[in-house]
Amino acid sequence: MTRTPVNVTVTGAAGQIGYALLFRIASGQLLGADVPVKLNLLEIPQGLKAAEGTAMELDDCAFPLLQGIDITDDPNVAFDGANVALLVGARPRTKGMERGDLLEANGGIFKPQGKAINDHAADDIKVLVVGNPANTNALIAQAAAPDVPAERFTAMTRLDHNRALSQLSKKTGVPVSEITKLTIWGNHSATQYPDVFHAEVAGKNAAEAVNDEQWLAETFIPTVAKRGAAIIEARGASSAASAANAAIDHVFTWVNGTPAGDWTSAGVVSDGSYGVPEGLISSFPVTAKDGKFEIVQGLEINDFSRARIDASVKELEEEREAVRGLGLI
Ligand SMILES: NC(=O)c1ccc[n+]([C@@H]2O[C@H](COP(=O)([O-])OP(=O)(O)OC[C@H]3O[C@@H](n4cnc5c(N)ncnc54)[C@H](O)[C@@H]3O)[C@@H](O)[C@H]2O)c1
Ligand SMILES: O=C(O)C[C@H](O)C(=O)O
């Protein structure tokens, strides 16, 4: 193999998403079956030993594409030469913590990581933020990296997109492979808006195929938006394999493109499209081509959708104000 390996940095490598993610990256599912990778794992000091254990297991898989693993607790080392960065490690909300406390604690993680990306990553760096609150953490990291084009910072709403595909498939009896053009708008939170009005189910408009606005408003939207909480309730831990799967999907699509006639959802920097204030990292319908996401333009937004998009975007604006007030952006 002569191709130079792609440097992939994963933060929170010893966590549960990290464990579900690293083996898939090393096996070629993140970038392609012919793309060698080198893994750089970032953990806090208490997580280093477990990350070393995972690295031992990665060695034991003898993945032909895996060309090395480095483990560190120093962001400047972890992001040195990074081409792809998956920011998974975050401070979870603990008992008694207010939202402001959570944003501040995560600011302490994502601001220095953004700066380290700015100072050390490769020119073609692509960043996916998974750690919650993902959209605003991505904004904090992006603001700390003024030399990196803003559109290289993205937040993960692909899990929400995949959840919506699955729910719509169950309702219509049509396989997910025949559902296209679904959209998640807004924040990766309970305010997100999964939109089926432009989606197609076996070539037919999805809203017309479902023909049940009550189901959309009272079952579909809350099921998708609150799925993360439902998984925590059922599993006693937040989603891990499905989150890792979505991270793989997000980066694979970003690098390799969306299929003709379809789009996906990703948290990307707003250019003001659809009335979403410029600079917010909000979920949109996006296509990917030549390693770039582009917001799908010209969709008609009905009143049902408008109210829901606005509510989620308002929450993102409030989060932006909060982190601005804390001096994090
Ligand atoms: N966007 C999404 O769709 C989505 C879905 C599921 C989970 N999440 C979020 O992903 C995050 C990770 O989830 P998890 O289940 O793997 O959590 P986890 O607690 O199992 O693992 C997190 C890991 O991050 C590490 N870490 C903490 N601070 C760090 C830092 N500054 N640098 C490097 N590593 C650090 C911890 O030591 C831990 O090993 C959480 O914030 C979770 O809410 C997002
Ligand atoms: O970790 C969480 O709070 C839930 C997670 O973001 C999810 O959507 O599964």
Short mmCIF file of C-alpha atoms and ligand atoms in Angstrom, two decimals:
data_model
loop_
_atom_site.label_atom_id
_atom_site.label_comp_id
_atom_site.label_asym_id
_atom_site.label_seq_id
_atom_site.Cartn_x
_atom_site.Cartn_y
_atom_site.Cartn_z
CA MET A 1 0.00 0.00 0.00
CA THR A 2 1.57 3.30 -1.05
CA ARG A 3 -1.14 5.82 -0.24
CA THR A 4 -0.38 8.23 2.65
CA PRO A 5 -2.64 7.43 5.60
CA VAL A 6 -5.36 9.87 6.57
CA ASN A 7 -4.89 11.15 10.13
CA VAL A 8 -8.08 10.69 12.11
CA THR A 9 -8.25 12.20 15.59
CA VAL A 10 -10.91 10.91 17.99
CA THR A 11 -11.54 12.61 21.34
CA GLY A 12 -13.21 10.75 24.17
CA ALA A 13 -11.66 7.63 22.70
CA ALA A 14 -12.14 5.59 25.87
CA GLY A 15 -15.84 6.34 26.13
CA GLN A 16 -18.69 4.16 24.93
CA ILE A 17 -19.07 5.88 21.54
CA GLY A 18 -15.30 5.73 21.11
CA TYR A 19 -15.37 1.99 21.66
CA ALA A 20 -18.11 1.55 19.04
CA LEU A 21 -16.39 3.90 16.59
CA LEU A 22 -12.69 3.11 16.50
CA PHE A 23 -12.94 -0.40 15.09
CA ARG A 24 -15.16 0.78 12.26
CA ILE A 25 -12.78 3.60 11.39
CA ALA A 26 -9.85 1.20 11.40
CA SER A 27 -11.70 -1.27 9.18
CA GLY A 28 -12.19 1.36 6.45
CA GLN A 29 -15.82 2.27 6.98
CA LEU A 30 -15.20 5.96 7.75
CA LEU A 31 -13.38 6.92 4.57
CA GLY A 32 -13.44 3.97 2.21
CA ALA A 33 -12.24 0.41 1.92
CA ASP A 34 -9.00 1.47 0.20
CA VAL A 35 -8.02 4.39 2.46
CA PRO A 36 -5.32 3.73 5.08
CA VAL A 37 -5.79 5.55 8.37
CA LYS A 38 -3.71 6.56 11.35
CA LEU A 39 -5.59 7.04 14.61
CA ASN A 40 -4.78 9.74 17.14
CA LEU A 41 -6.70 9.24 20.36
CA LEU A 42 -7.27 12.08 22.81
CA GLU A 43 -8.37 11.37 26.36
CA ILE A 44 -8.19 13.05 29.73
CA PRO A 45 -5.47 11.58 31.99
CA GLN A 46 -7.96 9.28 33.77
CA GLY A 47 -9.04 7.85 30.40
CA LEU A 48 -5.59 7.08 29.02
CA LYS A 49 -5.28 3.57 30.41
CA ALA A 50 -8.62 2.47 29.00
CA ALA A 51 -7.70 4.05 25.65
CA GLU A 52 -4.49 2.00 25.70
CA GLY A 53 -6.60 -1.12 26.24
CA THR A 54 -8.73 -0.26 23.23
CA ALA A 55 -5.57 0.33 21.19
CA MET A 56 -4.37 -3.15 22.18
CA GLU A 57 -7.62 -4.59 20.87
CA LEU A 58 -7.28 -2.58 17.66
CA ASP A 59 -3.81 -4.11 17.23
CA ASP A 60 -5.31 -7.53 17.79
CA CYS A 61 -7.70 -7.03 14.88
CA ALA A 62 -4.75 -6.70 12.47
CA PHE A 63 -6.71 -4.29 10.30
CA PRO A 64 -4.83 -3.97 7.00
CA LEU A 65 -5.74 -0.26 6.69
CA LEU A 66 -4.63 0.78 10.19
CA GLN A 67 -1.18 2.32 9.98
CA GLY A 68 -0.64 3.42 13.58
CA ILE A 69 -2.27 4.54 16.82
CA ASP A 70 -1.09 7.37 19.08
CA ILE A 71 -2.66 8.13 22.44
CA THR A 72 -2.29 11.41 24.29
CA ASP A 73 -3.93 13.79 26.74
CA ASP A 74 -2.53 16.83 24.94
CA PRO A 75 -4.83 18.37 22.27
CA ASN A 76 -1.85 20.00 20.55
CA VAL A 77 -0.38 16.55 19.94
CA ALA A 78 -3.69 14.85 19.13
CA PHE A 79 -4.64 17.32 16.39
CA ASP A 80 -1.17 17.63 14.88
CA GLY A 81 -1.63 16.98 11.16
CA ALA A 82 -5.25 15.84 11.63
CA ASN A 83 -7.28 15.50 8.42
CA VAL A 84 -10.47 14.37 10.16
CA ALA A 85 -11.39 15.15 13.78
CA LEU A 86 -14.25 13.49 15.60
CA LEU A 87 -14.92 15.44 18.78
CA VAL A 88 -16.77 12.93 20.90
CA GLY A 89 -15.46 13.55 24.42
CA ALA A 90 -17.61 16.02 26.33
CA ARG A 91 -18.68 16.83 29.84
CA PRO A 92 -21.99 15.09 30.54
CA ARG A 93 -24.68 16.89 32.50
CA THR A 94 -24.58 15.75 36.11
CA LYS A 95 -27.07 16.17 38.92
CA GLY A 96 -27.72 19.76 39.91
CA MET A 97 -25.96 21.16 36.84
CA GLU A 98 -27.73 24.04 35.11
CA ARG A 99 -27.57 24.49 31.34
CA GLY A 100 -25.17 27.42 31.80
CA ASP A 101 -22.85 25.20 33.89
CA LEU A 102 -22.89 22.56 31.15
CA LEU A 103 -22.09 25.09 28.43
CA GLU A 104 -19.28 26.53 30.54
CA ALA A 105 -17.80 23.10 31.31
CA ASN A 106 -17.88 22.17 27.65
CA GLY A 107 -16.43 25.53 26.69
CA GLY A 108 -13.41 24.46 28.74
CA ILE A 109 -13.06 21.46 26.40
CA PHE A 110 -14.08 22.74 22.97
CA LYS A 111 -12.37 26.15 23.07
CA PRO A 112 -8.87 24.72 23.61
CA GLN A 113 -9.58 21.90 21.15
CA GLY A 114 -10.68 24.45 18.54
CA LYS A 115 -7.48 26.39 19.12
CA ALA A 116 -5.37 23.24 18.84
CA ILE A 117 -7.11 22.42 15.54
CA ASN A 118 -6.45 25.96 14.36
CA ASP A 119 -2.76 25.74 15.22
CA HIS A 120 -1.89 22.14 14.34
CA ALA A 121 -4.39 20.42 12.04
CA ALA A 122 -3.81 19.78 8.32
CA ASP A 123 -5.10 22.33 5.82
CA ASP A 124 -7.92 20.02 4.73
CA ILE A 125 -9.21 19.34 8.28
CA LYS A 126 -12.84 18.28 8.58
CA VAL A 127 -14.38 18.40 12.07
CA LEU A 128 -17.46 16.58 13.30
CA VAL A 129 -18.69 17.42 16.80
CA VAL A 130 -20.65 14.61 18.47
CA GLY A 131 -20.29 15.60 22.14
CA ASN A 132 -23.34 17.42 23.49
CA PRO A 133 -24.61 20.06 23.21
CA ALA A 134 -23.17 19.27 19.78
CA ASN A 135 -24.25 22.34 17.77
CA THR A 136 -23.04 24.86 20.32
CA ASN A 137 -19.88 22.91 21.12
CA ALA A 138 -19.13 23.02 17.38
CA LEU A 139 -19.72 26.78 17.42
CA ILE A 140 -17.29 27.20 20.34
CA ALA A 141 -14.60 25.15 18.59
CA GLN A 142 -15.16 26.96 15.28
CA ALA A 143 -14.92 30.38 16.92
CA ALA A 144 -11.58 29.36 18.45
CA ALA A 145 -10.21 28.45 15.00
CA PRO A 146 -10.24 31.66 12.95
CA ASP A 147 -7.68 30.36 10.44
CA VAL A 148 -9.78 27.32 9.49
CA PRO A 149 -12.66 27.88 7.04
CA ALA A 150 -15.82 27.94 9.19
CA GLU A 151 -17.59 25.34 7.05
CA ARG A 152 -15.09 22.69 8.15
CA PHE A 153 -16.84 22.58 11.55
CA THR A 154 -20.01 20.51 11.62
CA ALA A 155 -22.30 19.02 14.27
CA MET A 156 -23.93 15.62 14.17
CA THR A 157 -27.64 15.34 13.40
CA ARG A 158 -27.21 12.24 11.24
CA LEU A 159 -28.39 10.06 14.12
CA ASP A 160 -31.64 12.05 14.19
CA HIS A 161 -31.86 11.70 10.40
CA ASN A 162 -31.41 7.94 10.61
CA ARG A 163 -33.96 7.70 13.42
CA ALA A 164 -36.47 9.62 11.29
CA LEU A 165 -35.83 7.32 8.30
CA SER A 166 -36.50 4.29 10.45
CA GLN A 167 -39.72 5.65 11.98
CA LEU A 168 -41.05 6.65 8.57
CA SER A 169 -40.16 3.25 7.18
CA LYS A 170 -42.09 1.52 9.97
CA LYS A 171 -45.14 3.72 9.42
CA THR A 172 -45.26 3.31 5.63
CA GLY A 173 -43.93 -0.22 5.30
CA VAL A 174 -41.40 1.02 2.74
CA PRO A 175 -37.74 0.07 3.33
CA VAL A 176 -35.35 2.87 4.39
CA SER A 177 -33.46 2.37 1.14
CA GLU A 178 -36.48 3.75 -0.72
CA ILE A 179 -36.91 6.85 1.44
CA THR A 180 -35.13 10.01 0.30
CA LYS A 181 -34.93 13.74 1.01
CA LEU A 182 -35.77 13.67 4.69
CA THR A 183 -34.54 16.66 6.68
CA ILE A 184 -33.64 17.38 10.28
CA TRP A 185 -33.70 21.11 10.97
CA GLY A 186 -32.22 23.00 13.92
CA ASN A 187 -30.60 21.78 17.09
CA HIS A 188 -29.62 18.24 18.13
CA SER A 189 -32.03 18.50 21.04
CA ALA A 190 -35.68 17.89 21.79
CA THR A 191 -36.56 21.02 19.74
CA GLN A 192 -35.18 19.56 16.49
CA TYR A 193 -37.64 19.32 13.60
CA PRO A 194 -37.73 16.18 11.45
CA ASP A 195 -39.42 17.30 8.21
CA VAL A 196 -41.11 14.86 5.83
CA PHE A 197 -42.79 17.43 3.58
CA HIS A 198 -40.07 17.17 0.92
CA ALA A 199 -39.27 13.53 1.57
CA GLU A 200 -40.17 10.77 -0.85
CA VAL A 201 -41.29 7.27 0.01
CA ALA A 202 -40.85 4.92 -2.94
CA GLY A 203 -40.98 7.99 -5.20
CA LYS A 204 -44.16 9.39 -3.66
CA ASN A 205 -44.34 12.51 -1.46
CA ALA A 206 -43.97 11.26 2.12
CA ALA A 207 -46.46 13.66 3.73
CA GLU A 208 -49.07 12.58 1.17
CA ALA A 209 -48.17 8.91 1.59
CA VAL A 210 -48.62 9.22 5.36
CA ASN A 211 -51.63 11.54 5.04
CA ASP A 212 -51.92 11.90 8.81
CA GLU A 213 -50.86 15.26 10.21
CA GLN A 214 -51.84 14.18 13.72
CA TRP A 215 -49.40 11.24 13.52
CA LEU A 216 -46.69 13.61 12.29
CA ALA A 217 -47.26 16.15 15.08
CA GLU A 218 -48.04 13.81 17.96
CA THR A 219 -46.08 10.65 17.23
CA PHE A 220 -43.39 10.99 14.56
CA ILE A 221 -41.83 14.31 15.59
CA PRO A 222 -41.71 13.64 19.36
CA THR A 223 -40.52 10.05 18.85
CA VAL A 224 -37.56 11.21 16.77
CA ALA A 225 -36.81 14.29 18.87
CA LYS A 226 -36.94 12.43 22.19
CA ARG A 227 -35.33 9.20 21.02
CA GLY A 228 -32.05 10.00 22.76
CA ALA A 229 -33.83 10.29 26.10
CA ALA A 230 -35.82 7.10 25.39
CA ILE A 231 -32.59 5.18 24.72
CA ILE A 232 -31.08 6.47 27.98
CA GLU A 233 -34.23 5.37 29.83
CA ALA A 234 -34.15 1.89 28.24
CA ARG A 235 -30.42 1.20 28.23
CA GLY A 236 -29.37 3.14 31.29
CA ALA A 237 -26.75 4.82 29.09
CA SER A 238 -26.93 7.10 26.09
CA SER A 239 -26.88 5.76 22.55
CA ALA A 240 -23.43 4.54 21.57
CA ALA A 241 -23.39 2.13 18.61
CA SER A 242 -26.06 4.10 16.75
CA ALA A 243 -24.23 7.36 17.50
CA ALA A 244 -20.96 5.87 16.25
CA ASN A 245 -22.79 4.59 13.16
CA ALA A 246 -24.14 8.07 12.47
CA ALA A 247 -20.67 9.60 12.86
CA ILE A 248 -19.38 7.11 10.30
CA ASP A 249 -22.26 7.96 7.95
CA HIS A 250 -21.71 11.73 8.38
CA VAL A 251 -18.01 11.66 7.52
CA PHE A 252 -18.34 9.04 4.78
CA THR A 253 -21.01 11.16 3.08
CA TRP A 254 -19.00 14.39 3.55
CA VAL A 255 -15.95 12.82 1.90
CA ASN A 256 -17.61 10.59 -0.70
CA GLY A 257 -20.75 12.58 -1.57
CA THR A 258 -24.53 12.14 -1.42
CA PRO A 259 -26.23 9.92 -4.00
CA ALA A 260 -27.87 11.69 -6.95
CA GLY A 261 -31.44 12.71 -6.16
CA ASP A 262 -31.02 12.57 -2.40
CA TRP A 263 -29.70 14.65 0.44
CA THR A 264 -28.89 14.15 4.12
CA SER A 265 -28.95 16.24 7.30
CA ALA A 266 -25.98 17.84 9.05
CA GLY A 267 -25.34 20.69 11.45
CA VAL A 268 -23.47 23.20 9.30
CA VAL A 269 -22.65 26.89 9.58
CA SER A 270 -25.66 28.88 8.42
CA ASP A 271 -25.24 31.29 5.53
CA GLY A 272 -28.63 32.80 6.38
CA SER A 273 -30.58 30.25 4.31
CA TYR A 274 -34.19 29.62 5.36
CA GLY A 275 -34.05 32.52 7.82
CA VAL A 276 -31.51 30.80 10.09
CA PRO A 277 -29.20 33.55 11.41
CA GLU A 278 -25.77 33.53 9.81
CA GLY A 279 -23.03 31.79 11.76
CA LEU A 280 -25.25 29.48 13.82
CA ILE A 281 -24.41 25.80 13.45
CA SER A 282 -27.84 24.45 12.65
CA SER A 283 -29.08 21.30 10.95
CA PHE A 284 -30.12 21.70 7.31
CA PRO A 285 -30.83 19.51 4.31
CA VAL A 286 -27.40 19.18 2.69
CA THR A 287 -25.79 17.58 -0.30
CA ALA A 288 -22.10 16.68 -0.35
CA LYS A 289 -19.83 16.89 -3.39
CA ASP A 290 -16.04 17.08 -3.75
CA GLY A 291 -15.63 17.04 0.04
CA LYS A 292 -18.02 19.96 0.66
CA PHE A 293 -21.48 20.15 2.17
CA GLU A 294 -23.94 22.50 0.51
CA ILE A 295 -27.29 23.56 1.92
CA VAL A 296 -30.12 22.49 -0.39
CA GLN A 297 -31.76 25.68 -1.64
CA GLY A 298 -35.23 26.68 -2.72
CA LEU A 299 -37.41 24.36 -0.62
CA GLU A 300 -40.84 25.71 0.13
CA ILE A 301 -41.42 25.87 3.89
CA ASN A 302 -45.07 25.57 4.96
CA ASP A 303 -46.49 27.08 8.17
CA PHE A 304 -46.32 23.74 10.01
CA SER A 305 -42.58 23.51 9.32
CA ARG A 306 -41.82 27.22 9.75
CA ALA A 307 -43.03 27.34 13.36
CA ARG A 308 -41.00 24.27 14.29
CA ILE A 309 -37.80 25.36 12.53
CA ASP A 310 -38.06 28.79 14.18
CA ALA A 311 -38.49 27.26 17.65
CA SER A 312 -35.36 25.12 17.32
CA VAL A 313 -33.33 27.96 15.82
CA LYS A 314 -34.44 30.21 18.69
CA GLU A 315 -32.95 27.68 21.11
CA LEU A 316 -29.67 27.76 19.16
CA GLU A 317 -29.65 31.56 19.33
CA GLU A 318 -30.16 31.40 23.08
CA GLU A 319 -27.28 28.94 23.42
CA ARG A 320 -25.10 31.25 21.30
CA GLU A 321 -26.01 34.20 23.54
CA ALA A 322 -25.19 32.12 26.63
CA VAL A 323 -21.72 31.10 25.42
CA ARG A 324 -21.09 34.65 24.21
CA GLY A 325 -21.96 35.85 27.73
CA LEU A 326 -19.45 33.36 29.13
CA GLY A 327 -16.75 34.70 26.79
CA LEU A 328 -16.51 31.35 24.98
CA ILE A 329 -17.00 32.80 21.49
N1 LIG B 1 -24.89 14.21 18.52
C1 LIG B 1 -25.42 13.04 18.81
O1 LIG B 1 -26.28 12.56 18.07
C2 LIG B 1 -25.02 12.27 20.05
C3 LIG B 1 -25.51 10.98 20.23
C4 LIG B 1 -25.13 10.25 21.35
C5 LIG B 1 -24.27 10.82 22.28
N2 LIG B 1 -23.81 12.09 22.09
C6 LIG B 1 -22.88 12.71 23.03
O2 LIG B 1 -21.56 12.19 22.79
C7 LIG B 1 -20.77 12.39 23.96
C8 LIG B 1 -19.98 11.14 24.29
O3 LIG B 1 -20.86 10.10 24.65
P1 LIG B 1 -20.31 8.73 25.28
O4 LIG B 1 -21.50 7.91 25.52
O5 LIG B 1 -19.18 8.18 24.50
O6 LIG B 1 -19.76 9.28 26.66
P2 LIG B 1 -18.74 8.57 27.66
O7 LIG B 1 -18.90 9.30 28.95
O8 LIG B 1 -18.86 7.10 27.61
O9 LIG B 1 -17.33 8.93 27.04
C9 LIG B 1 -16.84 10.23 26.98
C10 LIG B 1 -15.33 10.14 27.02
O10 LIG B 1 -14.82 11.45 26.81
C11 LIG B 1 -13.70 11.60 27.62
N3 LIG B 1 -13.41 13.04 27.77
C12 LIG B 1 -14.01 13.93 28.59
N4 LIG B 1 -13.43 15.13 28.46
C13 LIG B 1 -12.48 15.01 27.49
C14 LIG B 1 -11.56 15.89 26.93
N5 LIG B 1 -11.47 17.16 27.33
N6 LIG B 1 -10.73 15.43 25.97
C15 LIG B 1 -10.78 14.14 25.57
N7 LIG B 1 -11.63 13.23 26.10
C16 LIG B 1 -12.48 13.67 27.05
C17 LIG B 1 -14.06 10.89 28.92
O11 LIG B 1 -12.90 10.54 29.68
C18 LIG B 1 -14.79 9.67 28.37
O12 LIG B 1 -13.90 8.58 28.16
C19 LIG B 1 -21.74 12.84 25.04
O13 LIG B 1 -21.67 14.26 25.14
C20 LIG B 1 -23.10 12.43 24.48
O14 LIG B 1 -24.13 13.21 25.01
C21 LIG B 1 -24.16 12.81 20.99
O1 LIG B 2 -26.50 11.87 25.11
C1 LIG B 2 -27.67 12.29 24.99
O2 LIG B 2 -28.17 13.17 25.73
C2 LIG B 2 -28.57 11.70 23.93
C3 LIG B 2 -27.93 11.69 22.58
O3 LIG B 2 -27.61 12.98 22.14
C4 LIG B 2 -28.82 10.99 21.59
O4 LIG B 2 -29.44 11.66 20.75
O5 LIG B 2 -28.91 9.75 21.65
#
